[in-house]
Amino acid sequence: MVDRINTSVRRVPSWLIYLATVAYTVWLFYLGMTGGLGAEPINALERELGITALQLVTVGLAVTPLRKHFRINLIKHRRAIGVSAFFVVLVHLLVWLFLDVQTLDRIWADILKRPYITIGMTGFVLMLPLAVTSNNLSVRKLGLVWRKLHKLTYAVAILGAVHYVMVAKGFQIVPLVYLAVIAGLLLLRLRLPVLRTRQA
Amino acid sequence: MANRWTNDLSGRDVTPEHIYMNRRTLLAGLAASAALPGMARGQSLPEPNSWDDITSYNNYYEFGTGKGDPARNAHRLTVSPWTVRIDGLVDKPGDYAFDDIMKNMTIEERIYRFRCVEAWSMVVPWNGFELADLLDMVGVQGAAKYVAFETVARPEEMPGLRSRVLDWPYVEGLRLDEAMHPLTIMATGIYGRDIPKQNGAPLRLVVPWKYGYKSIKSIVRITLTDKEPPTSWNKSQPSEYGFYSNVNPTVDHPRWSQASERRIGGGLFSSRIDTLMFNGYEQEVASLYKDMDLVKYH
């Protein structure tokens, strides 16, 4: 079973993931312009893109635990997943900047004054060095530093989930589920005695 | 005391034809005939939002937290027969049938700006009667200082009640002078039709100078009290939602700015507009709050 999954995963070319991400984004804009996202398409776009980005980050975080605990190997696509997540976050940010808030003073005031936006922006800024070093040359040149640098993903994931939790009004379950799943995936990486025995 | 206020938002009467005239076709038509002298006027006096906008983009958490959830789920709500219990400090407490209330009320059209606390807004042509007329009908006693309202809560008809986003049933309240103000209405229709279930059928409060969540939907109980009644969002997050909840561009929500808003219906490339003090009804209602600290009593 696991072998079959791994074989089919290997057969999927990674460029398909990039293509799907771009196609999905274009499709969302098309829906937004033609009424498919409802009466308030700007907010709908922000939400859709934000949630998709968080899902991609979560899948990216799951790659290592899946291999360690279930021998399912998605490592070949991890870069495509990560870069796609960055792309969707970038579009999410651009929609907020240019379609939603629009003026510089409002943008600046929001980044400084609104904790959930400060947190979201911090997450985006932390993604920048990861996106820039997502190429073979950087991996080779940076070596151990690259591996340490890309642990920033953990912080990015937590910031993204907290950003989502903070936007919700009232007591809403879904954002908390994202936060819990991400926290769980990070806990799996700790060398806890409990987990070590299970591996053995 | 009906007809104490004259619409100021639309130069023309809102006729049922508007329902069938999509806002975008209307705008396209205007653009095509840009030379028309009516154009400038059309821009300064906003057209009411389309029937589709008003009935598809709703916050009614008893039917789900998504903006489209109420339109999808509200059909399960039984709105006829409907009874409103009016009690507390009134001369004639009792269970009032919706139809009996309607027989005694004068229905008028009120075109109001509607500003959600989430920083979006619409213009809605409501049909309804002044809350003051209903309160006069039951006789408000001298000791009454506040009016409390309660929304219906039927788990079998309202799927959103399963999650405890808020403490159900939804409750709201007004100070008595706010409740008696000519702008405060009980809406029973939109665009001359019965009010749709997702908009709070069969009767809901509309207080146009306050954030939308004060305008409680599908009311089953009205209680006159001498104490400030609890209100749902205030109970859930006191620092974010006050009892008064007057639209005020200078008092931000702790998580976002209230200085500007997005008018629904402008599409993907619309700009934000400045939020007006008391949602543009400053002249009419500012006197209710003179000498009050509007930051403290937000």
XYZ file of C-alpha atoms in Angstrom, chain A residues 87-157:
71
model
C 3.114 32.383 -3.958
C -0.403 32.175 -2.516
C 0.604 34.208 0.568
C 2.132 36.809 -1.758
C -1.087 37.092 -3.773
C -3.075 37.226 -0.494
C -0.888 40.152 0.609
C -1.151 41.908 -2.774
C -4.953 41.646 -2.690
C -4.953 43.160 0.789
C -2.562 45.969 -0.269
C -3.979 46.929 -3.647
C -7.622 45.859 -3.667
C -8.562 46.119 0.002
C -6.736 48.821 1.953
C -5.318 50.688 -1.043
C -3.772 53.764 0.586
C -0.289 53.868 2.107
C -1.212 55.569 5.364
C -3.957 53.029 6.045
C -1.608 50.147 5.188
C 1.094 51.429 7.511
C -1.369 52.158 10.327
C -2.825 48.663 10.021
C 0.558 46.921 10.075
C 1.602 48.802 13.215
C -1.710 48.947 15.074
C -3.508 45.692 14.274
C -1.867 42.712 15.984
C -3.309 40.169 13.540
C -1.897 42.124 10.607
C 1.440 42.603 12.365
C 1.555 38.846 12.885
C 0.554 38.107 9.291
C 3.172 40.511 7.937
C 5.851 38.970 10.167
C 4.955 35.567 8.766
C 5.283 36.890 5.222
C 8.653 38.546 5.904
C 9.969 35.302 7.423
C 8.943 33.495 4.239
C 11.054 35.780 2.048
C 14.481 34.233 2.812
C 12.934 30.775 2.427
C 11.550 31.604 -1.017
C 14.828 33.193 -2.130
C 16.852 30.128 -1.103
C 14.485 27.601 -2.664
C 16.895 26.534 -5.393
C 19.548 23.842 -5.719
C 22.410 26.304 -5.727
C 21.381 27.744 -2.352
C 20.889 24.289 -0.872
C 24.387 23.291 -1.970
C 26.126 26.535 -1.009
C 24.426 26.973 2.367
C 24.543 23.339 3.433
C 23.822 23.059 7.155
C 22.858 26.752 7.311
C 20.105 26.067 4.747
C 18.616 23.370 6.934
C 18.664 25.660 9.957
C 17.274 28.589 7.967
C 14.348 26.567 6.679
C 13.291 25.732 10.215
C 11.736 29.228 9.993
C 8.833 27.370 8.388
C 7.785 26.322 11.894
C 7.457 29.953 12.972
C 5.702 30.859 9.720
C 3.113 28.123 10.233
